[in-house]
């Protein structure tokens, strides 16, 4: 695990963050140091899921909708914090994670997340004599957040830890 060594984070006494930053950041660790907080990415997001977070820095809020990965947030960044060629890059390593508060854990049939998942990354394999539980195929999950809003128990989160390669503090 890499540590975030930005001066701003150090001086504020913060070591961890749960804020999801916009996709296609070329240097997520230096984002807080380099972002000018111009507001272009928040103003241009057609889904209106990017807003001002702690200190006015852009954060993604999936409770407002899903990310379509249109690239508008990256196209007008004054500080040039995003990859130049979006088609050649993966937007981010965030993936959907289903928690223990899922209705299927209480033997209640619910498949709202599967219905909302366009890449069909969430599946419910059949189990004899039991309610099928969701399984997220990490290779297919884009981390778009479409599965969050329809979940009646808020059991789904979008997290980088699901990949096993980078943690949320590194993004």
Rosetta silent file (secondary structure, phi, psi, omega in degrees, C-alpha in Angstrom):
SEQUENCE: XXXXXXXXXXXXXXXXXXXXXXXXXXXXXXXXXXXXXXXXXXXXXXXXXXXXXXXXXXXXXXXXXXXXXXXXXXXXXXXXXXXXXXXXXXXXXXXXXXXXXXXXXXXXXXXXXXXXXXXXXXXXXXXXXXXXXXXXXXXXXXXXXXXXXXXXXXXXXXXXXXXXXXXXXXX
SCORE:     score description
SCORE:     0.000 S_00000001
   1 L     0.000  131.627  176.984    0.000    0.000    0.000 S_00000001
   2 L   -88.890  146.691  177.450    1.304    3.447   -0.938 S_00000001
   3 L   -95.800  144.631  175.042    0.904    6.362    1.423 S_00000001
   4 L   -84.259  116.007 -175.576   -0.545    9.682    0.374 S_00000001
   5 L  -109.970   26.254 -179.588    2.144   12.179    1.253 S_00000001
   6 L   -66.206  144.136 -179.524    0.510   15.393    0.063 S_00000001
   7 H   -61.286  -43.335 -177.609    1.264   18.421    2.231 S_00000001
   8 H   -60.590  -44.885  179.701   -2.377   19.420    2.469 S_00000001
   9 H   -65.881  -40.641  179.384   -3.432   15.986    3.729 S_00000001
  10 H   -63.357  -46.622 -177.633   -0.525   15.877    6.185 S_00000001
  11 H   -67.993  -27.707  176.539   -1.260   19.333    7.609 S_00000001
  12 L   -86.013   -3.688  178.166   -4.936   18.513    8.041 S_00000001
  13 L    74.446   24.869 -178.499   -4.005   15.277    9.815 S_00000001
  14 L  -102.475  132.520  177.423   -5.756   13.057    7.278 S_00000001
  15 L  -114.281  -21.290 -175.769   -4.363    9.704    6.325 S_00000001
  16 L  -134.117  152.802  176.246   -7.361    8.070    4.683 S_00000001
  17 L  -139.134  145.363  175.834  -10.196    9.226    2.475 S_00000001
  18 L  -109.741    8.000 -179.049  -13.426    7.646    1.433 S_00000001
  19 L   -78.373  132.734  177.034  -14.110   10.211   -1.259 S_00000001
  20 E   -90.793  123.387 -179.943  -14.363    8.871   -4.783 S_00000001
  21 L   -88.707  162.257  178.789  -12.605   11.109   -7.271 S_00000001
  22 L   -58.929  157.320 -179.422  -13.620   11.521  -10.945 S_00000001
  23 L   -71.742  165.208  175.538  -12.464    8.870  -13.432 S_00000001
  24 L    66.302   26.559  175.506   -9.338    8.994  -15.611 S_00000001
  25 E   -70.322  131.232 -178.535   -7.095   10.809  -13.143 S_00000001
  26 L   -79.206  -26.882  178.821   -3.508   10.511  -14.310 S_00000001
  27 L  -141.327   81.410 -176.218   -2.070   10.970  -10.804 S_00000001
  28 H   -60.136  -31.465 -177.640   -4.653   10.210   -8.099 S_00000001
  29 H   -69.562  -30.375 -179.052   -2.166   10.586   -5.246 S_00000001
  30 H  -100.403   10.966 -176.195   -1.317   14.195   -6.096 S_00000001
  31 H   -56.066  -48.080 -176.943   -4.896   15.172   -6.986 S_00000001
  32 H   -64.749  -34.021  178.143   -5.506   17.287   -3.879 S_00000001
  33 H   -73.093  -34.470 -171.658   -2.229   19.150   -4.402 S_00000001
  34 H   -97.505  -21.418 -177.331   -2.760   19.808   -8.106 S_00000001
  35 L   -69.225  132.589  179.792   -6.513   20.437   -8.447 S_00000001
  36 L   -90.128   -5.516 -177.856   -7.382   24.130   -8.824 S_00000001
  37 L    58.878   40.074 -178.374  -11.048   23.539   -7.859 S_00000001
  38 L   -68.293  -26.659  178.996  -12.117   25.357  -11.013 S_00000001
  39 L    89.237    0.799 -179.647  -15.452   23.524  -11.038 S_00000001
  40 H   -62.080  -42.300 -177.691  -15.338   22.553  -14.702 S_00000001
  41 H   -68.290  -33.672  178.590  -15.699   18.834  -13.999 S_00000001
  42 H   -73.532  -37.957 -177.738  -18.674   19.398  -11.700 S_00000001
  43 H   -73.018  -31.795 -174.337  -20.391   21.783  -14.114 S_00000001
  44 H   -92.552   -7.522 -178.728  -19.889   19.610  -17.196 S_00000001
  45 L   -68.212  112.872 -177.751  -20.944   16.241  -15.770 S_00000001
  46 L   -68.130  -21.914  178.736  -24.152   15.383  -17.663 S_00000001
  47 L   -88.191  -10.610  179.543  -25.187   12.906  -14.953 S_00000001
  48 L    58.130   38.083  178.776  -24.630   15.531  -12.208 S_00000001
  49 L  -101.992   -5.988  177.075  -22.869   13.011   -9.973 S_00000001
  50 E  -100.145  125.502  179.622  -19.699   15.072   -9.487 S_00000001
  51 E  -137.102  179.706  179.357  -19.932   17.676   -6.786 S_00000001
  52 E   -84.072  125.591  178.435  -17.726   19.620   -4.424 S_00000001
  53 L  -103.021 -148.905 -179.290  -16.462   17.561   -1.503 S_00000001
  54 H   -56.434  124.491  179.445  -14.127   18.362    1.367 S_00000001
  55 H    73.193   10.065  179.848  -12.283   21.605    0.632 S_00000001
  56 H    84.676    6.034  179.603  -14.179   22.082   -2.623 S_00000001
  57 L   -79.352  143.588 -177.399  -12.416   19.224   -4.388 S_00000001
  58 E   -64.821  135.877  175.090  -14.511   17.192   -6.862 S_00000001
  59 E  -135.285  153.296  177.936  -16.006   13.937   -5.611 S_00000001
  60 E   -95.773  131.012  179.485  -18.309   11.389   -7.220 S_00000001
  61 L  -120.416  100.779 -177.091  -21.625   10.770   -5.451 S_00000001
  62 H   -73.190   -7.472  175.091  -23.327    7.629   -6.741 S_00000001
  63 H   -71.362  -14.569  179.260  -26.457    8.354   -4.719 S_00000001
  64 H   -93.195  -12.730 -179.089  -27.225   10.894   -7.463 S_00000001
  65 L   152.329 -163.995 -177.901  -26.862    8.434  -10.336 S_00000001
  66 L  -113.047  160.704  176.113  -24.342    6.437  -12.309 S_00000001
  67 L   -90.854  128.813  178.085  -21.228    7.346  -14.273 S_00000001
  68 L   -95.687   -0.416 -179.639  -21.544    6.853  -18.019 S_00000001
  69 L    55.560   43.617 -179.105  -17.807    7.455  -18.543 S_00000001
  70 L   -74.088  -25.437  178.436  -18.558   10.132  -21.131 S_00000001
  71 L    90.634    0.977 -179.196  -15.276   11.942  -20.429 S_00000001
  72 H   -61.453  -36.739 -179.562  -16.776   15.424  -20.031 S_00000001
  73 H   -63.173  -35.818 -177.780  -15.176   15.836  -16.580 S_00000001
  74 H   -81.757  -25.704 -171.282  -11.744   15.169  -18.059 S_00000001
  75 H   -69.590  -28.127 -174.657  -12.145   17.218  -21.221 S_00000001
  76 L  -118.081   23.529 -179.106  -12.139   20.687  -19.646 S_00000001
  77 L   -70.118  119.644 -179.717   -9.792   20.301  -16.667 S_00000001
  78 L   -65.138  -33.393 -175.570   -7.737   23.506  -16.310 S_00000001
  79 L   -87.244   -7.477  179.085   -4.980   21.732  -14.381 S_00000001
  80 L    66.794   41.110 -175.777   -4.622   18.843  -16.852 S_00000001
  81 L   -85.255   -5.682 -175.457   -5.097   16.176  -14.182 S_00000001
  82 E  -106.860  158.092  175.300   -6.720   13.620  -16.462 S_00000001
  83 L   -58.722  144.944 -178.778   -5.283   11.272  -19.068 S_00000001
  84 L   -75.403  -39.329 -179.340   -5.105   12.891  -22.493 S_00000001
  85 L  -111.013   95.836 -174.958   -6.327    9.844  -24.437 S_00000001
  86 H   -68.725  -29.766 -176.655   -9.293    8.415  -22.537 S_00000001
  87 H   -67.551  -21.161 -178.605   -9.981    5.609  -24.992 S_00000001
  88 H   -95.625   -1.804 -175.393   -6.653    3.963  -24.165 S_00000001
  89 L  -117.913  151.159  171.028   -7.083    4.114  -20.383 S_00000001
  90 L   -81.363  132.172 -176.384   -9.237    2.330  -17.835 S_00000001
  91 L   -56.523  -43.762  177.941  -11.348    5.001  -16.067 S_00000001
  92 L  -171.336  175.709 -178.821  -10.524    3.643  -12.600 S_00000001
  93 L  -102.006    8.125  178.637  -10.129    0.493  -10.559 S_00000001
  94 L   -63.783  141.644  179.040  -13.290    0.951   -8.489 S_00000001
  95 E  -137.842  158.945  177.469  -15.566   -2.083   -8.382 S_00000001
  96 E   -77.290  139.146  177.164  -18.930   -2.920   -6.824 S_00000001
  97 E  -129.866  127.419  179.608  -18.868   -4.727   -3.482 S_00000001
  98 E   -96.657  124.167 -176.918  -21.996   -6.313   -1.989 S_00000001
  99 L   -89.906  178.758 -176.781  -22.154   -6.100    1.805 S_00000001
 100 L   -70.607  -15.265  179.132  -23.745   -8.267    4.489 S_00000001
 101 L   -83.062    7.233  176.386  -26.890   -6.115    4.647 S_00000001
 102 L   -60.335  138.131 -179.342  -27.999   -7.508    1.268 S_00000001
 103 H   -57.980  -29.533  179.643  -31.544   -8.847    1.437 S_00000001
 104 H   -65.206  -23.328  176.275  -30.380  -12.207    0.111 S_00000001
 105 H   -68.207  -21.034  178.778  -28.447  -12.676    3.377 S_00000001
 106 H  -105.209   20.334  179.583  -31.867  -12.717    5.094 S_00000001
 107 L    60.860   33.203  176.184  -33.283  -15.181    2.530 S_00000001
 108 L  -107.220  127.989 -179.203  -35.250  -12.448    0.755 S_00000001
 109 L   -73.675  121.848  176.762  -35.275  -12.588   -3.034 S_00000001
 110 L  -151.114  134.191  179.064  -34.004   -9.356   -4.554 S_00000001
 111 L  -136.930   28.058 -176.499  -32.233   -8.834   -7.852 S_00000001
 112 H   -62.733  -35.416  179.742  -32.448   -5.085   -8.294 S_00000001
 113 H   -67.980  -38.557  178.941  -28.672   -4.708   -8.632 S_00000001
 114 H   -64.901  -40.638  179.612  -28.516   -7.327  -11.382 S_00000001
 115 H   -64.426  -33.705 -177.220  -31.294   -5.587  -13.314 S_00000001
 116 H   -83.780  -16.244 -173.901  -29.465   -2.243  -13.143 S_00000001
 117 L   -83.001  103.872 -178.490  -26.046   -3.602  -14.137 S_00000001
 118 L   -65.813  -41.355  178.672  -25.617   -2.968  -17.860 S_00000001
 119 L   -77.520    2.266  179.345  -22.350   -4.910  -18.273 S_00000001
 120 L    57.769   41.977  178.924  -24.001   -7.818  -16.416 S_00000001
 121 L   -81.595  -20.198  178.543  -21.178   -7.985  -13.886 S_00000001
 122 E  -101.426  122.443 -178.635  -23.583   -8.914  -11.074 S_00000001
 123 E  -126.066  157.252  177.429  -24.961  -12.416  -11.330 S_00000001
 124 E  -123.463   87.297  179.660  -27.100  -14.615   -9.112 S_00000001
 125 L   -64.351  137.358 -178.932  -26.001  -18.229   -9.567 S_00000001
 126 L   -66.664  140.382  178.305  -28.792  -20.663   -8.766 S_00000001
 127 L  -130.708  128.069 -178.556  -28.510  -22.586   -5.511 S_00000001
 128 L   -66.108  124.457  175.254  -30.749  -25.563   -4.758 S_00000001
 129 L    75.422   14.773 -179.368  -33.072  -24.867   -1.836 S_00000001
 130 L  -146.396  162.861  175.816  -31.777  -21.358   -1.104 S_00000001
 131 L   -76.861  128.116  179.333  -32.082  -17.792   -2.272 S_00000001
 132 L   -65.687  141.224 -179.608  -29.285  -17.038   -4.755 S_00000001
 133 L  -103.963  147.420 -177.464  -26.731  -14.510   -3.550 S_00000001
 134 E   -70.165  142.769  172.910  -25.146  -11.872   -5.779 S_00000001
 135 E  -126.979  129.319  179.099  -21.668  -12.397   -7.141 S_00000001
 136 E   -96.243  119.168  174.691  -19.739   -9.539   -8.720 S_00000001
 137 L   -84.132  103.732 -172.550  -17.525  -10.557  -11.604 S_00000001
 138 L   -61.223  -31.517  179.188  -14.714   -8.068  -11.099 S_00000001
 139 L   -66.605  -27.521 -179.030  -13.399   -8.404  -14.640 S_00000001
 140 L   -94.885  -20.295 -176.658  -16.757   -7.219  -16.001 S_00000001
 141 L   -73.061  129.383  178.518  -17.532   -4.546  -13.377 S_00000001
 142 L   -95.804  -11.797 -176.892  -16.793   -0.996  -14.537 S_00000001
 143 L    74.159   26.569 -175.419  -17.515    0.634  -11.175 S_00000001
 144 L   -71.972  -22.531  178.565  -20.152    2.852  -12.805 S_00000001
 145 L    87.561    4.933 -178.772  -22.400    2.842   -9.727 S_00000001
 146 H   -62.906  -26.440 -176.999  -25.627    1.906  -11.530 S_00000001
 147 H   -80.556  -13.289 -175.559  -26.268   -0.855   -8.993 S_00000001
 148 H   -72.992  -50.864 -175.341  -26.208    1.458   -5.951 S_00000001
 149 H   -59.846  -43.366 -177.416  -29.429    3.445   -6.333 S_00000001
 150 H   -74.942  -10.979 -178.208  -31.825    0.528   -6.838 S_00000001
 151 L   -70.306  117.799 -175.711  -30.499   -1.408   -3.817 S_00000001
 152 L   -70.566  -18.347 -178.261  -33.196   -1.127   -1.118 S_00000001
 153 L  -113.179    8.727 -177.704  -30.772   -1.717    1.772 S_00000001
 154 L    53.412   41.542 -176.814  -27.754    0.258    0.503 S_00000001
 155 L   -83.443   -8.796 -175.061  -25.747   -2.959    0.624 S_00000001
 156 E  -107.382  136.500  173.644  -23.557   -2.072   -2.348 S_00000001
 157 E  -126.962  160.253  174.159  -20.525    0.185   -2.299 S_00000001
 158 E  -107.859  123.517 -170.281  -18.044    1.136   -4.977 S_00000001
 159 E  -146.710  149.552  176.458  -14.541    0.463   -3.765 S_00000001
 160 L   -85.401  -16.318 -177.688  -11.032   -0.045   -5.120 S_00000001
 161 H   -66.331  -20.697 -178.173  -10.250   -2.726   -2.560 S_00000001
 162 H   -65.269  -23.410 -178.016  -12.239   -5.277   -4.543 S_00000001
 163 H   -82.872  -24.577 -177.620   -9.481   -5.509   -7.148 S_00000001
 164 L    78.207    4.277 -177.743   -6.756   -6.292   -4.638 S_00000001
 165 L  -105.355  -40.559  179.438   -4.390   -3.976   -6.514 S_00000001
 166 L  -136.721  147.391  178.206   -4.985   -0.503   -5.117 S_00000001
 167 L   -97.823  169.254 -177.724   -6.763    0.751   -2.023 S_00000001
 168 H   -59.861  -34.284 -179.715   -9.100    3.686   -1.741 S_00000001
 169 H   -68.752  -20.430 -179.718   -6.376    5.855   -0.198 S_00000001
 170 H   -88.403   -7.002 -176.472   -4.269    5.380   -3.298 S_00000001
 171 L  -103.793    0.000    0.000   -6.961    6.612   -5.646 S_00000001
